[in-house]
Amino acid sequence: DFLGQAFVALGEVIGSQRGRLERPLTGVPGKRCGTILLLAEELSNCRDIVTMQLCANKLDKKDFFGKSDPFLVFYRSNEDGTFTICHKTEVVKNTLNPVWQPFTIPVRALCNGDYDRTVKIDVYDWDRDGSHDFIGEFATSYRELSRAQSQFTVYEVLNPRKKCKKKKYVNSGTVTLLSFSVESEFTFVDYIRGGTQLNFTVAIDFTASNGLPSQPTSLHYASPYQLSAYALALKAVGEIIQDYDSDKLFPAYGFGAKVPPDGKISHQFPLNNNAENPSCAGIEGVLESYLQSLRTVQLYGPTNFAPVINQVAGTAAQVTDGSQYHVLLIITDGVISDMLQTKEAIVTASSLPMSIIIVGVGPAEFEAMEELDGDEVRLSSRGRFAERDIVQFVPFRDYVDDSGNQVLSMARLAKDVLAEIPEQLLSYMKTRDIKPRRADPE
């Protein structure tokens, strides 16, 4: 029997206090269906990263003209008893006593968080033609390996075929675990849970190159039947980010227009016309103020990004302890007028708790935006390099669904636009050695 239903975004569950969300059930007319409680928990034991180093002694000689070229292959055992390769060391040439470089591997790759699961290690002699010779094997577990933090552990390398054939067979050498250390890798969710607030700011391009808002050819044109490209991009990204922003108040600015009453050109005017408090309530509030501004300002130019980037950077610089992180969404039709100042602003902002998302609307060529994105080449200004990559650029036209399905277009756009934010937040916290605060227990 149907008892009721609730619709909820994943972001709302994760963004809720202590990962706990209560919702009323609906769906049966005229009847109270009770409530549902959602508790979110990330898989435990799976964020530890292990660094270890091994060496071997007196391995079997496999090469006719020289010594062996040994390497190790690590296998994780699966629940069905099969094995999956999870790591290969480098090859150490021409030695029976190799020392391999330290390597790092996530615990989930080694044993999927099950400390007693078998880890099998094979020792091979490398051959150029790929027919590597099997020297021997040994088995251990994460728990056993971790005990070696206090003492060297020596494993006998055994070759089952040799063992069967030779009565006096002892082993095919030994492998020693020289070092083993574990570090915790924190996740985006850890920081959100620990109280890090995401603060979302919007900046919209009001330059004349967008076309007259009253004309259907304008990128700002909203027909009675569908939203403009600007409104669509704003809604797509904003509706996801707002789940992570607790106060749902978004400062929203326009740039590149002549603003009443005196018609001065402004590159950071508040969309709600309130210089004291430029925040709008929710994405709907931003949309409302944006449409209102379109009626009152005169689209002009040039297209300057630096003032609004510096504005948000100024706010971000006030709190750098990891409790606040800023995301600036710039929606623009492309051609940028203050490239040098913008690069300078981004390089400066790259050491602050902030990220910049640029959505390009319209048919322009966006080479300058690709350069700002810094995925291919690290952004620099006057010989100074960006500390981290904080810009994510996406062209809106790549997401317009051919079938006209706006919901699908918006979902795909939001996914790609927000893909880099968690990594960028983590890179800031890591470089500053900021650990997430523990969420208060119940």
Coordinates of C-alpha atoms in Angstrom, one line a residue:
D1 CA 0.0 0.0 0.0
F2 CA 1.2 3.5 -0.9
L3 CA 1.9 5.4 2.4
G4 CA 3.3 8.7 1.0
Q5 CA 6.3 10.3 -0.7
A6 CA 8.9 13.0 -0.3
F7 CA 11.1 14.6 -2.9
V8 CA 14.6 15.8 -1.8
A9 CA 17.8 16.8 -3.5
L10 CA 21.0 15.0 -2.4
G11 CA 22.5 18.4 -1.7
E12 CA 19.8 19.1 0.9
V13 CA 20.6 15.9 2.8
I14 CA 24.3 16.5 2.8
G15 CA 24.0 20.2 3.5
S16 CA 21.5 19.7 6.4
Q17 CA 22.8 19.9 9.9
R18 CA 24.7 16.8 11.0
G19 CA 23.5 15.1 7.8
R20 CA 20.0 14.7 9.2
L21 CA 16.9 15.8 7.4
E22 CA 13.2 15.3 8.3
R23 CA 10.5 15.7 5.7
P24 CA 6.7 15.3 5.8
L25 CA 5.3 12.6 3.5
T26 CA 2.7 13.7 1.0
G27 CA 0.7 12.1 -1.8
V28 CA -2.5 11.0 -0.2
P29 CA -5.1 13.8 -0.5
G30 CA -6.6 15.0 2.7
K31 CA -4.5 12.7 4.9
R32 CA -1.4 13.2 7.0
C33 CA 1.1 10.6 6.0
G34 CA 3.7 11.1 8.7
T35 CA 7.3 12.1 8.3
I36 CA 10.4 10.5 7.0
L37 CA 13.9 11.0 8.5
L38 CA 16.9 10.9 6.2
L39 CA 20.4 10.2 7.7
A40 CA 23.4 10.5 5.4
E41 CA 26.7 8.8 6.2
E42 CA 29.8 8.5 4.0
L43 CA 31.4 5.1 3.9
S44 CA 33.8 4.8 6.8
N45 CA 37.4 3.6 6.8
C46 CA 37.7 4.5 3.2
R47 CA 39.4 7.8 3.2
D48 CA 42.7 6.7 4.7
I49 CA 45.8 6.8 2.4
V50 CA 48.7 4.5 3.0
T51 CA 52.3 5.2 2.1
M52 CA 54.7 2.2 2.2
Q53 CA 58.1 1.1 1.1
L54 CA 59.4 -2.4 0.5
C55 CA 62.7 -4.0 -0.4
A56 CA 63.7 -7.6 -1.2
N57 CA 66.6 -9.9 -0.4
K58 CA 68.2 -12.8 -2.3
L59 CA 65.4 -13.2 -4.9
D60 CA 65.7 -16.0 -7.5
K61 CA 67.9 -15.2 -10.5
K62 CA 65.8 -15.5 -13.6
D63 CA 67.9 -13.8 -16.3
F64 CA 70.5 -15.9 -18.1
F65 CA 72.9 -13.0 -18.7
G66 CA 72.4 -10.9 -15.6
K67 CA 70.5 -10.7 -12.4
S68 CA 66.7 -10.3 -12.2
D69 CA 64.7 -7.1 -12.9
P70 CA 62.1 -7.4 -10.1
F71 CA 58.8 -5.6 -9.5
L72 CA 55.8 -6.3 -7.2
V73 CA 52.1 -6.6 -8.1
F74 CA 49.6 -6.0 -5.4
Y75 CA 46.1 -7.7 -5.5
R76 CA 43.0 -6.9 -3.5
S77 CA 40.8 -9.9 -2.8
N78 CA 37.2 -9.5 -3.7
E79 CA 34.2 -10.8 -1.7
D80 CA 33.7 -13.6 -4.2
G81 CA 37.3 -14.9 -3.7
T82 CA 38.7 -13.4 -6.9
F83 CA 41.7 -11.0 -7.0
T84 CA 42.0 -7.5 -8.6
I85 CA 45.3 -5.8 -9.4
C86 CA 45.4 -2.6 -7.3
H87 CA 49.1 -1.5 -7.6
K88 CA 52.3 -2.3 -9.5
T89 CA 55.7 -1.0 -8.3
E90 CA 58.4 0.2 -10.7
V91 CA 61.0 -2.2 -12.0
V92 CA 64.4 -2.2 -10.4
K93 CA 66.9 -3.3 -13.0
N94 CA 69.6 -6.0 -12.6
T95 CA 69.5 -6.8 -8.9
L96 CA 68.4 -9.6 -6.6
N97 CA 68.2 -7.2 -3.7
P98 CA 65.9 -4.4 -4.9
V99 CA 64.7 -1.4 -2.9
W100 CA 61.5 0.0 -4.4
Q101 CA 60.4 3.6 -4.1
P102 CA 57.8 4.5 -1.5
F103 CA 54.3 4.6 -3.0
T104 CA 50.9 5.8 -1.9
I105 CA 47.6 3.9 -2.3
P106 CA 44.0 4.6 -0.9
V107 CA 43.0 2.0 1.7
R108 CA 39.7 1.4 -0.2
A109 CA 41.9 0.3 -3.2
L110 CA 43.9 -2.1 -1.1
C111 CA 41.1 -3.7 0.9
N112 CA 37.9 -1.7 0.5
G113 CA 38.1 -0.7 4.2
D114 CA 38.1 -4.4 5.4
Y115 CA 41.3 -4.6 7.4
D116 CA 41.4 -8.4 7.6
R117 CA 40.8 -9.0 3.9
T118 CA 43.7 -10.8 2.1
V119 CA 46.2 -8.7 0.2
K120 CA 48.2 -10.9 -2.2
I121 CA 51.6 -9.8 -3.5
D122 CA 53.4 -11.4 -6.5
V123 CA 57.1 -10.9 -7.3
Y124 CA 58.0 -10.8 -11.0
D125 CA 61.1 -10.5 -13.1
W126 CA 60.5 -8.0 -15.8
D127 CA 61.1 -9.0 -19.5
R128 CA 61.1 -6.6 -22.4
D129 CA 58.6 -8.8 -24.4
G130 CA 56.0 -8.7 -21.6
S131 CA 56.4 -12.4 -20.7
H132 CA 57.5 -11.5 -17.1
D133 CA 58.8 -14.4 -15.1
F134 CA 57.0 -15.3 -11.9
I135 CA 59.5 -15.4 -8.9
G136 CA 57.1 -16.0 -6.1
E137 CA 54.2 -14.7 -3.9
F138 CA 53.2 -14.0 -0.4
A139 CA 49.9 -12.9 1.3
T140 CA 49.2 -10.4 4.1
S141 CA 46.4 -8.1 5.2
Y142 CA 46.1 -4.4 5.9
R143 CA 46.0 -5.1 9.6
E144 CA 49.2 -7.1 9.4
L145 CA 50.9 -4.4 7.3
S146 CA 49.9 -1.7 9.7
R147 CA 51.6 -3.5 12.6
A148 CA 54.9 -3.0 10.8
Q149 CA 54.9 0.7 11.7
S150 CA 56.8 -0.3 14.8
Q151 CA 59.0 -3.1 13.4
F152 CA 60.3 -4.5 10.1
T153 CA 58.1 -7.4 8.9
V154 CA 59.8 -10.0 6.7
Y155 CA 57.8 -12.1 4.3
E156 CA 59.0 -15.3 2.6
V157 CA 58.5 -15.3 -1.2
L158 CA 57.3 -18.7 -2.2
N159 CA 56.9 -20.3 -5.6
P160 CA 54.3 -23.2 -5.2
R161 CA 55.6 -25.1 -8.3
K162 CA 59.2 -25.1 -7.0
K163 CA 58.0 -26.1 -3.6
C164 CA 56.3 -29.2 -5.0
K165 CA 59.3 -30.2 -7.2
K166 CA 62.2 -29.6 -4.8
K167 CA 62.4 -31.2 -1.4
K168 CA 65.0 -28.9 -0.1
Y169 CA 63.3 -25.7 -1.3
V170 CA 63.2 -23.0 1.3
N171 CA 62.0 -19.9 -0.5
S172 CA 62.7 -17.7 -3.5
G173 CA 63.9 -14.8 -1.4
T174 CA 62.3 -12.5 1.1
V175 CA 60.5 -9.1 1.0
T176 CA 60.8 -6.7 3.9
L177 CA 58.3 -3.9 4.7
L178 CA 60.6 -0.9 5.5
S179 CA 57.9 1.7 6.3
F180 CA 54.2 2.0 6.5
S181 CA 52.2 5.2 7.4
V182 CA 48.6 6.2 7.2
E183 CA 47.0 9.6 6.6
S184 CA 43.4 10.6 6.5
E185 CA 42.1 12.2 3.4
F186 CA 39.3 14.6 4.2
T187 CA 36.4 15.1 1.8
F188 CA 34.2 18.0 0.7
V189 CA 31.4 16.5 2.9
D190 CA 33.6 16.5 6.0
Y191 CA 34.1 20.3 5.7
I192 CA 30.4 21.0 5.0
R193 CA 29.5 18.8 7.9
G194 CA 32.0 20.6 10.1
G195 CA 30.3 23.9 9.4
T196 CA 32.1 25.4 6.4
Q197 CA 29.6 27.8 4.8
L198 CA 29.5 28.2 1.0
N199 CA 28.7 31.8 0.1
F200 CA 27.4 32.3 -3.4
T201 CA 27.7 35.6 -5.4
V202 CA 26.3 36.3 -8.8
A203 CA 27.6 38.7 -11.5
I204 CA 25.7 39.3 -14.7
D205 CA 27.0 40.9 -17.9
F206 CA 24.9 43.9 -18.9
T207 CA 27.1 45.0 -21.9
A208 CA 25.5 46.2 -25.1
S209 CA 27.0 43.2 -27.1
N210 CA 24.2 41.1 -25.6
G211 CA 21.7 42.9 -27.8
L212 CA 18.6 45.0 -26.8
P213 CA 16.6 43.0 -24.1
S214 CA 13.4 43.8 -25.9
Q215 CA 14.6 42.1 -29.2
P216 CA 14.2 38.3 -29.6
T217 CA 17.8 38.1 -30.9
S218 CA 19.1 39.4 -27.5
L219 CA 20.7 37.0 -25.1
H220 CA 18.7 38.8 -22.3
Y221 CA 15.4 38.4 -24.2
A222 CA 12.8 36.5 -22.1
S223 CA 9.8 35.3 -24.2
P224 CA 6.6 34.5 -22.4
Y225 CA 7.4 30.8 -23.2
Q226 CA 10.9 30.4 -22.0
L227 CA 13.7 32.0 -19.9
S228 CA 16.6 33.8 -21.5
A229 CA 20.0 32.1 -21.7
Y230 CA 21.2 34.2 -18.7
A231 CA 18.2 33.2 -16.6
L232 CA 18.6 29.5 -17.5
A233 CA 22.3 29.5 -16.6
L234 CA 21.6 31.3 -13.3
K235 CA 18.8 28.9 -12.4
A236 CA 20.7 25.8 -13.3
V237 CA 23.8 26.5 -11.2
G238 CA 22.1 28.5 -8.4
E239 CA 19.4 26.0 -7.6
I240 CA 22.1 23.4 -6.7
I241 CA 24.4 25.7 -4.9
Q242 CA 21.6 27.2 -2.8
D243 CA 21.2 23.8 -1.0
Y244 CA 24.7 24.3 0.5
D245 CA 24.3 28.0 1.4
S246 CA 22.6 28.1 4.8
D247 CA 21.2 31.7 4.7
K248 CA 20.1 31.5 1.0
L249 CA 21.0 35.2 0.7
F250 CA 23.0 35.8 -2.5
P251 CA 24.8 39.1 -3.3
A252 CA 24.0 39.8 -6.9
Y253 CA 25.7 42.3 -9.2
G254 CA 25.6 43.5 -12.8
F255 CA 28.5 45.0 -14.8
G256 CA 29.0 47.0 -18.0
A257 CA 25.8 49.2 -17.8
K258 CA 24.9 52.8 -17.3
V259 CA 23.0 53.0 -14.1
P260 CA 20.2 55.5 -13.1
P261 CA 19.8 58.1 -11.8
D262 CA 23.0 59.8 -13.3
G263 CA 23.7 57.2 -16.0
K264 CA 27.3 56.5 -14.8
I265 CA 28.9 53.3 -16.1
S266 CA 29.2 50.7 -13.4
H267 CA 31.0 47.3 -13.2
Q268 CA 29.5 46.1 -9.9
F269 CA 26.0 47.6 -9.4
P270 CA 23.7 45.7 -7.0
L271 CA 20.8 44.1 -9.0
N272 CA 18.4 44.9 -6.1
N273 CA 19.5 48.6 -6.2
N274 CA 20.6 48.5 -2.6
A275 CA 24.3 49.3 -2.3
E276 CA 24.2 48.7 1.5
N277 CA 22.8 45.2 1.2
P278 CA 23.1 43.7 -2.3
S279 CA 21.8 40.3 -1.2
C280 CA 18.7 38.7 -2.8
A281 CA 16.6 36.0 -1.1
G282 CA 17.2 32.7 -2.9
I283 CA 17.7 32.2 -6.6
E284 CA 14.2 33.4 -7.3
G285 CA 15.1 36.7 -5.6
V286 CA 18.2 37.0 -7.8
L287 CA 16.1 36.3 -11.0
E288 CA 13.5 38.9 -9.9
S289 CA 16.2 41.6 -9.3
Y290 CA 17.9 40.7 -12.6
L291 CA 14.7 41.2 -14.6
Q292 CA 14.0 44.4 -12.8
S293 CA 17.5 45.8 -13.6
L294 CA 17.0 45.0 -17.3
R295 CA 14.1 47.4 -17.3
T296 CA 16.0 50.3 -15.6
V297 CA 19.7 50.2 -16.7
Q298 CA 21.1 50.9 -20.1
L299 CA 23.3 48.1 -21.6
Y300 CA 26.7 49.6 -22.4
G301 CA 30.3 48.4 -21.9
P302 CA 33.2 47.6 -21.6
T303 CA 33.2 44.0 -20.3
N304 CA 35.3 44.3 -17.1
F305 CA 35.6 41.3 -14.8
A306 CA 38.2 42.5 -12.3
P307 CA 36.0 44.9 -10.2
V308 CA 33.5 42.1 -9.2
I309 CA 36.3 39.5 -8.7
N310 CA 38.2 41.9 -6.4
Q311 CA 35.0 42.7 -4.6
V312 CA 34.3 39.0 -3.7
A313 CA 38.1 38.5 -3.0
G314 CA 37.9 41.3 -0.5
T315 CA 35.1 39.6 1.4
A316 CA 36.9 36.2 1.1
A317 CA 40.1 37.7 2.6
Q318 CA 38.3 38.6 5.8
V319 CA 37.7 35.0 6.9
T320 CA 40.4 32.5 5.9
D321 CA 40.1 29.9 8.7
G322 CA 38.1 27.5 6.6
S323 CA 34.7 28.4 8.0
Q324 CA 33.7 30.3 4.9
Y325 CA 34.2 29.6 1.2
H326 CA 33.1 31.9 -1.6
V327 CA 31.8 30.9 -5.1
L328 CA 31.4 33.7 -7.7
L329 CA 29.2 32.9 -10.7
I330 CA 29.9 35.2 -13.7
I331 CA 27.5 34.9 -16.6
T332 CA 28.8 36.7 -19.7
D333 CA 28.6 36.8 -23.5
G334 CA 32.3 36.6 -23.8
V335 CA 34.6 39.3 -25.1
I336 CA 36.6 40.5 -22.1
S337 CA 38.0 44.1 -22.0
D338 CA 40.3 44.0 -18.9
M339 CA 42.1 40.8 -19.4
L340 CA 45.3 41.9 -17.7
Q341 CA 43.5 43.2 -14.6
T342 CA 41.3 40.1 -14.5
K343 CA 44.3 37.8 -14.6
E344 CA 45.9 39.8 -11.8
A345 CA 42.7 39.6 -9.8
I346 CA 42.4 35.8 -10.3
V347 CA 46.1 35.2 -9.4
T348 CA 45.6 37.2 -6.2
A349 CA 42.3 35.4 -5.4
S350 CA 43.9 32.0 -5.9
S351 CA 45.3 32.1 -2.4
L352 CA 41.9 32.9 -0.9
P353 CA 39.0 30.6 0.0
M354 CA 37.1 31.2 -3.3
S355 CA 36.2 29.7 -6.7
I356 CA 35.0 31.4 -9.8
I357 CA 32.6 29.9 -12.3
I358 CA 32.2 31.5 -15.7
V359 CA 29.3 30.5 -17.9
G360 CA 29.7 31.9 -21.4
V361 CA 26.3 32.5 -23.2
G362 CA 25.9 33.2 -26.9
P363 CA 27.9 32.4 -30.0
A364 CA 31.2 34.2 -29.3
E365 CA 34.6 32.6 -29.4
F366 CA 35.7 32.1 -25.8
E367 CA 39.5 31.6 -26.1
A368 CA 40.1 34.2 -23.3
M369 CA 37.9 32.3 -21.0
E370 CA 39.7 29.0 -21.7
E371 CA 42.9 30.8 -20.8
L372 CA 41.4 32.0 -17.5
D373 CA 40.2 28.4 -16.7
G374 CA 43.9 27.4 -16.3
D375 CA 43.2 23.6 -16.9
E376 CA 45.9 23.4 -19.7
V377 CA 48.4 26.1 -18.6
R378 CA 48.6 27.5 -15.1
L379 CA 47.4 31.1 -15.1
S380 CA 50.0 33.8 -14.4
S381 CA 50.2 37.6 -14.2
R382 CA 53.4 39.6 -14.2
G383 CA 55.5 36.6 -13.5
R384 CA 53.3 35.5 -10.6
F385 CA 51.5 32.1 -11.0
A386 CA 48.1 31.3 -9.6
E387 CA 48.5 29.3 -6.3
R388 CA 45.7 27.0 -7.3
D389 CA 43.3 26.6 -10.3
I390 CA 40.1 28.4 -9.1
V391 CA 38.3 29.1 -12.4
Q392 CA 35.9 26.8 -14.1
F393 CA 34.6 27.9 -17.5
V394 CA 31.8 26.3 -19.5
P395 CA 30.1 27.5 -22.7
F396 CA 26.4 27.4 -22.3
R397 CA 25.7 26.4 -25.9
D398 CA 27.3 23.0 -25.3
Y399 CA 24.5 22.2 -23.0
V400 CA 21.4 23.3 -25.0
D401 CA 19.6 20.0 -25.6
D402 CA 18.7 19.5 -29.3
S403 CA 15.2 18.2 -28.3
G404 CA 14.6 21.4 -26.4
N405 CA 14.5 19.6 -23.0
Q406 CA 15.5 22.5 -20.7
V407 CA 15.5 20.4 -17.5
L408 CA 18.1 18.0 -19.0
S409 CA 20.2 20.9 -20.3
M410 CA 20.2 22.5 -16.9
A411 CA 21.1 19.3 -15.1
R412 CA 24.1 18.7 -17.4
L413 CA 25.3 22.2 -17.1
A414 CA 25.0 22.3 -13.3
K415 CA 26.9 19.0 -13.1
D416 CA 29.9 20.2 -15.2
V417 CA 29.9 23.7 -13.7
L418 CA 30.0 22.4 -10.1
A419 CA 32.3 19.5 -10.8
E420 CA 35.5 21.3 -9.7
I421 CA 34.2 23.1 -6.7
P422 CA 34.7 20.3 -4.1
E423 CA 38.3 19.8 -5.4
Q424 CA 39.0 23.5 -5.3
L425 CA 37.7 23.8 -1.7
L426 CA 39.8 20.8 -0.7
S427 CA 43.0 22.2 -2.3
Y428 CA 42.5 25.4 -0.3
M429 CA 42.1 23.6 3.0
K430 CA 45.0 21.3 2.2
T431 CA 47.5 24.1 1.4
R432 CA 46.5 25.8 4.6
D433 CA 46.5 22.6 6.6
I434 CA 42.9 23.3 7.8
K435 CA 41.1 20.2 9.1
P436 CA 37.3 20.0 9.2
R437 CA 35.7 20.7 12.5
R438 CA 34.0 17.7 14.0
A439 CA 30.2 18.0 13.8
D440 CA 28.7 18.2 17.3
P441 CA 27.5 14.8 18.5
E442 CA 23.7 14.4 18.9

